[in-house]
């Protein structure tokens, strides 16, 4: 069969239940039950979340799961006051960070371009930081979807002192905290009413 006559590859499509779980019915959770989240579940979340595209397969996202009382005591004072109770109640709080030395893995993750690691090394951390932040942010979206796919509610929060969290949990300058996400099973009155989305006409253009 020639390329001209080959049948097109049809990718699978999520059913309505899958679309609802990941997109149309997904909300930011504001309360959580005490039901724990196991190591196995968290690893399964990452098994799904590891697959997004990143430039040159750099994969700069690093995830710290905070569950212990000691870890919570370190983290909670660094959150905005309105977020502390939610994170205290959540069984897991994930700190999502960008690794500015992601290039150290390039010989493994991007072996098709010899010298790629050395080129990034020469840029220094300041030069690599925009690439690390951008690609880690792509990965973060997949983390939220992967958690939802495993039946977890998510509560992403930008209300925290990013510099203080970075210093407390990632001393040494290699990592930068980007987002804090509460994870668990939704508690009573977990959802605020859904706010409106922009109309497609305000977002889309066709060139």
mmCIF file of C-alpha atoms in Angstrom:
data_model
loop_
_atom_site.group_PDB
_atom_site.id
_atom_site.type_symbol
_atom_site.label_atom_id
_atom_site.label_comp_id
_atom_site.label_asym_id
_atom_site.label_seq_id
_atom_site.Cartn_x
_atom_site.Cartn_y
_atom_site.Cartn_z
ATOM 1 C CA UNK A 1 0.000 0.000 0.000
ATOM 2 C CA UNK A 2 1.476 3.337 -1.044
ATOM 3 C CA UNK A 3 1.491 6.486 1.037
ATOM 4 C CA UNK A 4 -1.068 7.971 -1.352
ATOM 5 C CA UNK A 5 -3.592 5.191 -0.764
ATOM 6 C CA UNK A 6 -2.924 4.451 2.902
ATOM 7 C CA UNK A 7 -5.874 4.932 5.219
ATOM 8 C CA UNK A 8 -5.532 7.901 7.577
ATOM 9 C CA UNK A 9 -4.658 7.188 11.187
ATOM 10 C CA UNK A 10 -7.680 7.884 13.362
ATOM 11 C CA UNK A 11 -6.830 8.834 16.915
ATOM 12 C CA UNK A 12 -9.148 7.687 19.704
ATOM 13 C CA UNK A 13 -11.595 10.195 21.153
ATOM 14 C CA UNK A 14 -12.634 10.570 24.775
ATOM 15 C CA UNK A 15 -16.257 9.790 25.476
ATOM 16 C CA UNK A 16 -18.493 12.350 27.177
ATOM 17 C CA UNK A 17 -17.681 10.992 30.640
ATOM 18 C CA UNK A 18 -13.951 11.378 30.012
ATOM 19 C CA UNK A 19 -14.358 14.903 28.654
ATOM 20 C CA UNK A 20 -16.469 15.845 31.655
ATOM 21 C CA UNK A 21 -13.946 14.458 34.146
ATOM 22 C CA UNK A 22 -11.005 16.240 32.565
ATOM 23 C CA UNK A 23 -12.585 19.407 31.189
ATOM 24 C CA UNK A 24 -16.229 20.415 31.218
ATOM 25 C CA UNK A 25 -17.076 19.408 34.804
ATOM 26 C CA UNK A 26 -13.618 19.891 36.303
ATOM 27 C CA UNK A 27 -13.421 22.585 38.987
ATOM 28 C CA UNK A 28 -10.924 23.955 41.460
ATOM 29 C CA UNK A 29 -11.590 22.217 44.778
ATOM 30 C CA UNK A 30 -11.719 24.354 47.923
ATOM 31 C CA UNK A 31 -12.414 21.651 50.529
ATOM 32 C CA UNK A 32 -11.120 18.109 50.922
ATOM 33 C CA UNK A 33 -11.970 14.991 52.881
ATOM 34 C CA UNK A 34 -9.480 13.301 55.194
ATOM 35 C CA UNK A 35 -9.172 10.305 52.852
ATOM 36 C CA UNK A 36 -5.449 9.839 52.205
ATOM 37 C CA UNK A 37 -3.829 9.724 48.794
ATOM 38 C CA UNK A 38 -1.414 6.811 48.497
ATOM 39 C CA UNK A 39 2.101 6.786 47.086
ATOM 40 C CA UNK A 40 0.822 4.413 44.410
ATOM 41 C CA UNK A 41 -1.801 6.925 43.291
ATOM 42 C CA UNK A 42 0.694 9.775 43.186
ATOM 43 C CA UNK A 43 3.103 7.688 41.135
ATOM 44 C CA UNK A 44 0.248 6.709 38.820
ATOM 45 C CA UNK A 45 -0.562 10.389 38.358
ATOM 46 C CA UNK A 46 3.015 10.990 37.289
ATOM 47 C CA UNK A 47 2.936 7.979 34.970
ATOM 48 C CA UNK A 48 0.319 9.902 32.962
ATOM 49 C CA UNK A 49 1.734 13.380 33.504
ATOM 50 C CA UNK A 50 5.174 12.566 32.098
ATOM 51 C CA UNK A 51 4.080 12.599 28.455
ATOM 52 C CA UNK A 52 3.557 16.229 27.333
ATOM 53 C CA UNK A 53 5.714 17.733 24.607
ATOM 54 C CA UNK A 54 8.614 19.870 25.795
ATOM 55 C CA UNK A 55 11.227 21.635 23.696
ATOM 56 C CA UNK A 56 14.019 19.186 22.872
ATOM 57 C CA UNK A 57 12.359 16.785 25.347
ATOM 58 C CA UNK A 58 13.849 18.806 28.211
ATOM 59 C CA UNK A 59 11.273 17.793 30.892
ATOM 60 C CA UNK A 60 12.241 20.456 33.466
ATOM 61 C CA UNK A 61 9.276 19.986 35.827
ATOM 62 C CA UNK A 62 10.045 18.706 39.330
ATOM 63 C CA UNK A 63 7.311 17.757 41.819
ATOM 64 C CA UNK A 64 7.484 17.716 45.617
ATOM 65 C CA UNK A 65 4.506 16.125 47.383
ATOM 66 C CA UNK A 66 4.006 17.649 50.829
ATOM 67 C CA UNK A 67 2.003 15.394 53.171
ATOM 68 C CA UNK A 68 3.695 15.300 56.565
ATOM 69 C CA UNK A 69 2.823 17.623 59.422
ATOM 70 C CA UNK A 70 6.388 18.887 59.380
ATOM 71 C CA UNK A 71 6.192 19.642 55.674
ATOM 72 C CA UNK A 72 2.871 21.429 56.076
ATOM 73 C CA UNK A 73 4.278 23.538 58.916
ATOM 74 C CA UNK A 74 7.076 24.673 56.618
ATOM 75 C CA UNK A 75 4.752 25.422 53.700
ATOM 76 C CA UNK A 76 1.605 26.952 55.202
ATOM 77 C CA UNK A 77 3.147 30.239 56.448
ATOM 78 C CA UNK A 78 4.432 30.864 52.919
ATOM 79 C CA UNK A 79 0.956 30.700 51.365
ATOM 80 C CA UNK A 80 -1.465 33.578 51.048
ATOM 81 C CA UNK A 81 -3.580 33.707 54.202
ATOM 82 C CA UNK A 82 -6.747 32.778 52.316
ATOM 83 C CA UNK A 83 -5.147 29.584 51.002
ATOM 84 C CA UNK A 84 -3.732 28.179 54.231
ATOM 85 C CA UNK A 85 -6.838 26.410 55.534
ATOM 86 C CA UNK A 86 -7.399 24.685 52.187
ATOM 87 C CA UNK A 87 -3.851 23.406 52.026
ATOM 88 C CA UNK A 88 -3.884 22.355 55.666
ATOM 89 C CA UNK A 89 -6.968 20.226 55.003
ATOM 90 C CA UNK A 90 -5.756 18.741 51.710
ATOM 91 C CA UNK A 91 -4.098 15.322 52.141
ATOM 92 C CA UNK A 92 -1.405 16.281 49.614
ATOM 93 C CA UNK A 93 0.008 19.598 48.474
ATOM 94 C CA UNK A 94 2.190 19.425 45.371
ATOM 95 C CA UNK A 95 4.881 22.030 44.827
ATOM 96 C CA UNK A 96 5.574 22.217 41.100
ATOM 97 C CA UNK A 97 8.971 23.661 40.245
ATOM 98 C CA UNK A 98 11.237 24.219 37.261
ATOM 99 C CA UNK A 99 14.707 22.670 37.346
ATOM 100 C CA UNK A 100 17.114 25.228 35.888
ATOM 101 C CA UNK A 101 19.733 22.514 35.453
ATOM 102 C CA UNK A 102 17.456 20.316 33.353
ATOM 103 C CA UNK A 103 20.192 20.103 30.736
ATOM 104 C CA UNK A 104 22.116 17.662 32.908
ATOM 105 C CA UNK A 105 19.764 14.939 31.651
ATOM 106 C CA UNK A 106 20.023 15.908 27.978
ATOM 107 C CA UNK A 107 22.369 13.088 27.031
ATOM 108 C CA UNK A 108 19.541 10.731 28.031
ATOM 109 C CA UNK A 109 16.467 12.713 26.995
ATOM 110 C CA UNK A 110 17.790 14.215 23.743
ATOM 111 C CA UNK A 111 20.608 11.977 22.465
ATOM 112 C CA UNK A 112 19.892 12.880 18.825
ATOM 113 C CA UNK A 113 21.816 16.178 19.136
ATOM 114 C CA UNK A 114 25.374 15.773 20.400
ATOM 115 C CA UNK A 115 26.642 18.869 22.152
ATOM 116 C CA UNK A 116 23.177 20.046 23.160
ATOM 117 C CA UNK A 117 23.990 19.714 26.847
ATOM 118 C CA UNK A 118 27.197 21.697 26.515
ATOM 119 C CA UNK A 119 25.426 24.502 24.687
ATOM 120 C CA UNK A 120 22.886 24.852 27.482
ATOM 121 C CA UNK A 121 25.604 24.612 30.111
ATOM 122 C CA UNK A 122 27.291 27.652 28.605
ATOM 123 C CA UNK A 123 24.109 29.720 29.055
ATOM 124 C CA UNK A 124 24.150 29.445 32.850
ATOM 125 C CA UNK A 125 21.046 29.187 34.998
ATOM 126 C CA UNK A 126 19.879 32.680 34.135
ATOM 127 C CA UNK A 127 20.002 31.873 30.438
ATOM 128 C CA UNK A 128 18.207 28.536 30.884
ATOM 129 C CA UNK A 129 15.473 29.839 33.184
ATOM 130 C CA UNK A 130 12.999 31.028 30.491
ATOM 131 C CA UNK A 131 13.191 27.650 28.745
ATOM 132 C CA UNK A 132 12.787 25.820 32.045
ATOM 133 C CA UNK A 133 9.780 27.885 33.132
ATOM 134 C CA UNK A 134 7.986 27.670 29.790
ATOM 135 C CA UNK A 135 8.339 23.925 29.385
ATOM 136 C CA UNK A 136 7.611 23.153 33.042
ATOM 137 C CA UNK A 137 4.416 25.183 32.663
ATOM 138 C CA UNK A 138 3.378 22.962 29.749
ATOM 139 C CA UNK A 139 3.954 19.950 31.961
ATOM 140 C CA UNK A 140 1.923 21.447 34.813
ATOM 141 C CA UNK A 141 -1.238 21.349 32.720
ATOM 142 C CA UNK A 142 -0.743 17.635 32.232
ATOM 143 C CA UNK A 143 -0.274 17.109 35.981
ATOM 144 C CA UNK A 144 -3.710 18.619 36.629
ATOM 145 C CA UNK A 145 -5.316 16.460 33.935
ATOM 146 C CA UNK A 146 -3.535 13.331 35.158
ATOM 147 C CA UNK A 147 -4.712 13.918 38.731
ATOM 148 C CA UNK A 148 -8.295 14.322 37.518
ATOM 149 C CA UNK A 149 -7.935 11.168 35.406
ATOM 150 C CA UNK A 150 -7.133 9.282 38.634
ATOM 151 C CA UNK A 151 -10.195 10.634 40.421
ATOM 152 C CA UNK A 152 -8.473 13.357 42.415
ATOM 153 C CA UNK A 153 -9.727 16.887 42.868
ATOM 154 C CA UNK A 154 -7.191 19.616 42.235
ATOM 155 C CA UNK A 155 -6.789 23.066 43.729
ATOM 156 C CA UNK A 156 -4.051 24.978 41.906
ATOM 157 C CA UNK A 157 -2.970 28.181 43.632
ATOM 158 C CA UNK A 158 -0.736 31.049 42.608
ATOM 159 C CA UNK A 159 -1.280 32.750 45.978
ATOM 160 C CA UNK A 160 2.039 32.022 47.664
ATOM 161 C CA UNK A 161 5.454 33.574 48.094
ATOM 162 C CA UNK A 162 7.310 31.852 45.272
ATOM 163 C CA UNK A 163 10.730 33.089 46.370
ATOM 164 C CA UNK A 164 10.153 31.953 49.955
ATOM 165 C CA UNK A 165 8.857 28.522 48.888
ATOM 166 C CA UNK A 166 11.834 28.144 46.573
ATOM 167 C CA UNK A 167 14.253 29.018 49.366
ATOM 168 C CA UNK A 168 12.542 26.761 51.918
ATOM 169 C CA UNK A 169 12.133 23.653 49.772
ATOM 170 C CA UNK A 170 14.770 24.093 47.050
ATOM 171 C CA UNK A 171 17.786 25.868 48.548
ATOM 172 C CA UNK A 172 20.795 26.218 46.328
ATOM 173 C CA UNK A 173 19.310 28.033 43.342
ATOM 174 C CA UNK A 174 18.675 25.066 41.072
ATOM 175 C CA UNK A 175 14.864 25.097 41.227
ATOM 176 C CA UNK A 176 12.134 27.734 40.994
ATOM 177 C CA UNK A 177 8.685 27.112 42.498
ATOM 178 C CA UNK A 178 5.955 27.836 39.934
ATOM 179 C CA UNK A 179 2.667 26.572 41.359
ATOM 180 C CA UNK A 180 1.199 24.983 44.476
ATOM 181 C CA UNK A 181 -1.604 22.452 43.957
ATOM 182 C CA UNK A 182 -3.841 20.881 46.599
ATOM 183 C CA UNK A 183 -4.739 17.262 45.810
ATOM 184 C CA UNK A 184 -7.295 14.933 47.346
ATOM 185 C CA UNK A 185 -10.945 13.963 47.352
ATOM 186 C CA UNK A 186 -13.500 16.780 47.389
ATOM 187 C CA UNK A 187 -15.140 17.658 50.684
ATOM 188 C CA UNK A 188 -18.451 19.407 51.409
ATOM 189 C CA UNK A 189 -19.209 22.448 49.267
ATOM 190 C CA UNK A 190 -15.937 21.957 47.414
ATOM 191 C CA UNK A 191 -16.924 23.886 44.311
ATOM 192 C CA UNK A 192 -17.696 27.532 43.768
ATOM 193 C CA UNK A 193 -20.198 28.253 40.987
ATOM 194 C CA UNK A 194 -18.486 28.076 37.620
ATOM 195 C CA UNK A 195 -17.506 31.475 36.311
ATOM 196 C CA UNK A 196 -18.138 32.389 32.669
ATOM 197 C CA UNK A 197 -15.681 31.582 29.906
ATOM 198 C CA UNK A 198 -14.884 33.963 27.097
ATOM 199 C CA UNK A 199 -16.930 33.607 23.950
ATOM 200 C CA UNK A 200 -15.101 31.871 21.113
ATOM 201 C CA UNK A 201 -15.367 35.043 19.036
ATOM 202 C CA UNK A 202 -13.213 36.823 21.634
ATOM 203 C CA UNK A 203 -10.509 34.186 21.506
ATOM 204 C CA UNK A 204 -10.321 32.533 18.098
ATOM 205 C CA UNK A 205 -9.062 33.810 14.782
ATOM 206 C CA UNK A 206 -8.486 31.994 11.532
ATOM 207 C CA UNK A 207 -5.726 33.163 9.210
#
